[in-house]
Amino acid sequence: MMSKATFGLAIVAALGIGVIGCGDDDQSGTGGTGGTGATGGSGGAGGAGGGEMAMVRVAHLAPEVPSADNTGVDILVDGAASGIENLQFGNSTGYVSLPAGDYVFGVAAAGTTTSLLDVPATLPAGGIFTVVAYRDSAAAVPVNVLLFDEDPTGLASGSGRVLVGHGADAEAVDPVDIVTDASAVVVDELAFGATAGPLDLAEGTVNIGFDVDTAAAGGGTDANDDLDVGPLAAPVTADVVTLLVAVDTDTSAELVPAIYALLPTTEGAITTLSAP
């Protein structure tokens, strides 16, 4: 494992390498809410993390973190500045190529090295990961993370792989069902703070919705044609992994999440899904 000082230089250098060339980033919907991307972040390493390297990126989808007035965060690695600075809500870094091994990633208010949340992670050689920060009002510090493993193993040529995450804080007590075309429930009772998948689907666009599962929480059963969120048009890109993350953008309301779509080419403002 390299020293922290050397690692800081390595991560800054890696941020200057070109974005992974996988698929088309032309998606339905509008740009992510608020802010600009992190300074110095222009993509990740080319290729799919071969040799003794792994690839990782960070997305900031935690509204009002660290504060409602300023959502800028710096990413720390093993307690030291990484070069990823002032990442704003609704934005993602590009992938960074790192030596495989054990790390502690931290989230700090922009301009500080006091971590709000430490996330230990082991990055295996060849691994591809996205760390998504989301708001968790039940936590001591209102932020937590979803970790997505974007391993494409077994994905049939011409199909796309979709992973989903539930980070909609206002409905933290209730799981959700993920519903696609024809009211088919493809993910049943996805808990707040959890991820699901892989869903391997035909290339194109799939209409997707979130249905709060009140039956699982002791209430009645919602009809799948009466979605709480959606249907929304989600991209399915051949031969790549797409992340769909539901995040509550208005923490004062009962349920008003946007669904953010991250493709391998996503960097800066993250696209939100719109109605088909």
Coordinates of C-alpha atoms in Angstrom, one line a residue:
M1 CA 0.0 0.0 0.0
M2 CA 1.4 3.4 -1.0
S3 CA 1.7 6.2 1.6
K4 CA -1.1 8.7 2.1
A5 CA 1.0 11.5 0.5
T6 CA 1.9 9.4 -2.5
F7 CA -1.8 8.2 -2.8
G8 CA -3.0 11.8 -2.8
L9 CA -0.8 12.6 -5.8
A10 CA -1.9 9.4 -7.5
I11 CA -5.6 10.1 -7.2
V12 CA -5.2 13.6 -8.5
A13 CA -3.2 12.3 -11.5
A14 CA -5.8 9.5 -12.1
L15 CA -8.6 12.1 -12.2
G16 CA -6.9 13.7 -15.2
I17 CA -7.1 10.5 -17.3
G18 CA -9.9 10.1 -19.9
V19 CA -13.4 8.8 -19.1
I20 CA -14.2 5.1 -19.6
G21 CA -15.6 4.7 -23.1
C22 CA -18.6 2.5 -22.5
G23 CA -22.0 3.3 -24.1
D24 CA -23.8 6.5 -24.9
D25 CA -24.7 9.0 -22.2
D26 CA -27.7 10.3 -24.0
Q27 CA -30.5 9.8 -21.4
S28 CA -34.0 10.9 -20.8
G29 CA -34.6 13.5 -18.1
T30 CA -33.0 16.7 -16.8
G31 CA -29.7 17.4 -15.2
G32 CA -29.1 16.6 -11.5
T33 CA -30.2 19.2 -9.0
G34 CA -27.9 21.9 -7.9
G35 CA -24.2 22.6 -7.8
T36 CA -21.2 21.8 -9.9
G37 CA -18.9 18.8 -10.0
A38 CA -15.8 18.4 -7.8
T39 CA -12.8 20.4 -8.8
G40 CA -10.1 18.4 -10.5
G41 CA -12.4 15.6 -11.4
S42 CA -12.3 14.7 -15.1
G43 CA -13.0 11.1 -15.5
G44 CA -11.2 7.9 -14.5
A45 CA -8.9 5.4 -15.9
G46 CA -9.4 3.9 -19.3
G47 CA -10.3 0.2 -19.6
A48 CA -12.0 -1.9 -17.0
G49 CA -9.6 -2.0 -14.1
G50 CA -7.2 -4.7 -15.1
G51 CA -4.0 -5.9 -13.4
E52 CA -3.7 -5.1 -9.7
M53 CA -5.9 -2.0 -10.0
A54 CA -9.6 -1.3 -9.1
M55 CA -11.8 1.6 -10.1
V56 CA -14.1 3.7 -7.9
R57 CA -16.1 6.8 -8.2
V58 CA -18.2 8.9 -5.7
A59 CA -21.7 10.3 -6.2
H60 CA -23.2 12.9 -3.8
L61 CA -26.9 12.3 -3.5
A62 CA -27.4 13.4 0.1
P63 CA -29.5 16.6 0.1
E64 CA -28.7 19.2 2.8
V65 CA -25.4 17.5 3.6
P66 CA -23.3 18.9 5.2
S67 CA -25.9 21.8 5.3
A68 CA -28.9 23.1 3.5
D69 CA -27.0 26.2 2.4
N70 CA -23.8 24.4 1.3
T71 CA -23.7 20.8 0.1
G72 CA -20.1 20.8 -1.0
V73 CA -18.0 17.9 0.4
D74 CA -14.4 16.8 0.1
I75 CA -13.5 13.1 -0.2
L76 CA -10.9 11.7 2.2
V77 CA -8.8 8.6 1.8
D78 CA -7.3 7.1 5.0
G79 CA -8.0 10.4 6.7
A80 CA -6.1 12.5 4.1
A81 CA -7.3 14.8 1.4
S82 CA -7.7 12.9 -1.9
G83 CA -7.9 15.8 -4.4
I84 CA -11.7 15.4 -4.8
E85 CA -12.9 18.7 -3.5
N86 CA -16.2 20.6 -3.3
L87 CA -18.4 17.8 -4.8
Q88 CA -21.9 19.2 -4.7
F89 CA -25.3 17.4 -4.3
G90 CA -26.5 15.9 -7.5
N91 CA -23.0 15.4 -8.9
S92 CA -20.6 12.5 -9.4
T93 CA -16.9 12.2 -9.9
G94 CA -15.4 10.1 -12.7
Y95 CA -13.8 6.8 -12.0
V96 CA -10.4 6.8 -10.4
S97 CA -8.0 3.9 -10.8
L98 CA -6.5 2.8 -7.5
P99 CA -4.2 0.0 -6.3
A100 CA -6.3 -2.9 -5.0
G101 CA -6.4 -3.1 -1.2
D102 CA -8.1 -1.8 1.9
Y103 CA -9.1 1.8 2.3
V104 CA -11.1 4.1 4.5
F105 CA -13.0 6.6 2.5
G106 CA -14.3 9.7 4.3
V107 CA -16.8 12.5 3.6
A108 CA -16.0 15.9 5.0
A109 CA -17.4 19.4 4.6
A110 CA -15.6 21.1 1.8
G111 CA -12.4 22.7 2.9
T112 CA -12.0 20.5 6.0
T113 CA -10.5 17.1 6.8
T114 CA -12.9 16.3 9.6
S115 CA -14.8 13.3 8.4
L116 CA -18.6 13.2 8.8
L117 CA -18.6 9.5 7.8
D118 CA -15.9 6.9 7.4
V119 CA -16.5 4.0 5.0
P120 CA -14.0 1.1 5.1
A121 CA -13.8 -0.7 1.8
T122 CA -11.7 -3.5 0.2
L123 CA -11.2 -2.9 -3.5
P124 CA -10.3 -6.2 -5.3
A125 CA -8.1 -6.1 -8.4
G126 CA -10.3 -5.5 -11.4
G127 CA -13.2 -4.3 -9.4
I128 CA -15.5 -1.4 -10.5
F129 CA -17.4 0.4 -7.7
T130 CA -19.6 3.4 -7.1
V131 CA -20.0 4.9 -3.7
V132 CA -23.3 6.9 -3.4
A133 CA -23.8 9.2 -0.4
Y134 CA -27.5 9.5 0.6
R135 CA -29.3 11.3 3.4
D136 CA -30.2 9.2 6.5
S137 CA -31.9 11.4 9.1
A138 CA -31.9 8.5 11.6
A139 CA -28.1 8.5 11.7
A140 CA -26.1 10.5 14.2
V141 CA -24.7 12.4 11.3
P142 CA -27.4 12.5 8.6
V143 CA -25.5 10.7 5.8
N144 CA -24.8 7.1 4.8
V145 CA -23.6 5.4 1.7
L146 CA -24.8 2.8 -0.8
L147 CA -22.0 0.7 -2.4
F148 CA -22.6 -0.6 -5.9
D149 CA -20.4 -3.4 -7.3
E150 CA -20.6 -2.9 -11.1
D151 CA -19.2 -6.3 -12.0
P152 CA -20.4 -7.1 -15.5
T153 CA -19.7 -10.9 -15.2
G154 CA -22.4 -12.9 -16.9
L155 CA -24.0 -10.0 -18.8
A156 CA -25.2 -11.3 -22.2
S157 CA -23.9 -9.4 -25.2
G158 CA -26.4 -6.7 -26.3
S159 CA -28.2 -6.6 -22.9
G160 CA -27.8 -4.0 -20.2
R161 CA -27.5 -4.5 -16.4
V162 CA -29.4 -2.3 -14.0
L163 CA -28.7 -2.0 -10.2
V164 CA -31.1 0.0 -8.0
G165 CA -30.8 1.7 -4.7
H166 CA -33.4 3.1 -2.2
G167 CA -32.1 6.3 -0.6
A168 CA -35.4 8.2 -0.2
D169 CA -35.1 9.3 3.4
A170 CA -38.8 10.4 3.9
E171 CA -40.0 6.8 3.5
A172 CA -37.2 5.2 5.5
V173 CA -39.8 3.1 7.5
D174 CA -41.3 1.5 4.4
P175 CA -39.7 -0.8 1.8
V176 CA -40.5 -0.2 -1.8
D177 CA -41.3 -2.4 -4.7
I178 CA -39.6 -1.7 -8.0
V179 CA -42.1 -2.0 -10.9
T180 CA -41.4 -2.1 -14.6
D181 CA -43.6 -2.2 -17.7
A182 CA -46.9 -4.2 -17.4
S183 CA -46.9 -3.7 -13.6
A184 CA -44.3 -6.4 -13.1
V185 CA -42.7 -6.3 -9.7
V186 CA -39.0 -7.0 -10.4
V187 CA -37.7 -6.1 -6.9
D188 CA -39.9 -6.9 -3.9
E189 CA -39.6 -5.0 -0.6
L190 CA -36.4 -3.1 -1.1
A191 CA -35.5 -1.6 2.2
F192 CA -34.3 2.0 2.8
G193 CA -30.5 2.0 2.5
A194 CA -30.4 -1.2 0.4
T195 CA -29.4 -2.0 -3.1
A196 CA -30.8 -4.7 -5.5
G197 CA -30.0 -6.3 -8.7
P198 CA -28.6 -7.2 -11.1
L199 CA -31.5 -6.8 -13.4
D200 CA -30.4 -7.8 -16.9
L201 CA -32.7 -6.3 -19.5
A202 CA -32.9 -5.7 -23.2
E203 CA -31.2 -2.6 -24.6
G204 CA -33.5 0.4 -24.9
T205 CA -35.8 2.2 -22.4
V206 CA -37.7 0.6 -19.5
N207 CA -40.5 2.4 -17.7
I208 CA -39.8 2.0 -14.0
G209 CA -41.7 3.1 -10.8
F210 CA -41.4 2.9 -7.1
D211 CA -44.4 1.6 -5.1
V212 CA -44.3 2.0 -1.3
D213 CA -45.0 -1.4 0.1
T214 CA -47.4 -0.5 2.9
A215 CA -48.4 -4.2 3.2
A216 CA -44.9 -5.1 4.3
A217 CA -45.1 -2.3 6.9
G218 CA -48.4 -3.5 8.2
G219 CA -50.7 -1.5 6.0
G220 CA -52.8 -2.3 2.9
T221 CA -51.6 -3.4 -0.4
D222 CA -50.9 -0.7 -3.0
A223 CA -52.0 -1.5 -6.6
N224 CA -49.0 -1.6 -8.9
D225 CA -50.9 0.7 -11.4
D226 CA -51.0 3.4 -8.7
L227 CA -47.3 4.0 -8.2
D228 CA -46.0 6.4 -5.6
V229 CA -43.2 7.4 -8.0
G230 CA -43.3 7.1 -11.8
P231 CA -43.5 5.5 -14.2
L232 CA -40.3 7.1 -15.4
A233 CA -38.2 6.3 -18.5
A234 CA -34.9 4.6 -17.5
P235 CA -32.1 3.9 -20.0
V236 CA -30.8 0.4 -20.5
T237 CA -27.5 0.6 -22.4
A238 CA -26.0 -2.5 -24.0
D239 CA -23.0 -4.2 -22.4
V240 CA -22.8 -1.7 -19.4
V241 CA -24.1 -1.4 -15.9
T242 CA -26.5 1.5 -15.1
L243 CA -27.3 2.6 -11.5
L244 CA -30.8 3.9 -10.6
V245 CA -30.9 5.6 -7.2
A246 CA -34.1 7.0 -5.6
V247 CA -33.3 10.1 -3.4
D248 CA -35.7 12.4 -1.6
T249 CA -34.9 15.9 -2.8
D250 CA -37.3 17.6 -0.4
T251 CA -36.7 16.4 3.1
S252 CA -39.8 18.3 4.4
A253 CA -42.3 16.3 2.3
E254 CA -43.6 12.8 2.7
L255 CA -42.3 11.4 -0.6
V256 CA -41.0 13.5 -3.5
P257 CA -37.9 11.6 -4.7
A258 CA -36.1 12.0 -7.9
I259 CA -34.5 8.9 -9.5
Y260 CA -30.9 9.5 -10.6
A261 CA -29.3 7.4 -13.4
L262 CA -25.5 6.8 -13.4
L263 CA -23.9 5.3 -16.5
P264 CA -20.2 4.5 -16.7
T265 CA -19.8 7.8 -18.6
T266 CA -21.6 9.9 -16.0
E267 CA -19.5 12.7 -14.5
G268 CA -20.6 16.0 -13.1
A269 CA -24.3 16.6 -13.0
I270 CA -26.2 13.3 -12.7
T271 CA -29.3 12.8 -14.9
T272 CA -32.7 12.4 -13.3
L273 CA -35.4 10.3 -15.0
S274 CA -38.5 11.9 -16.5
A275 CA -41.9 10.6 -17.5
P276 CA -42.0 8.5 -20.7

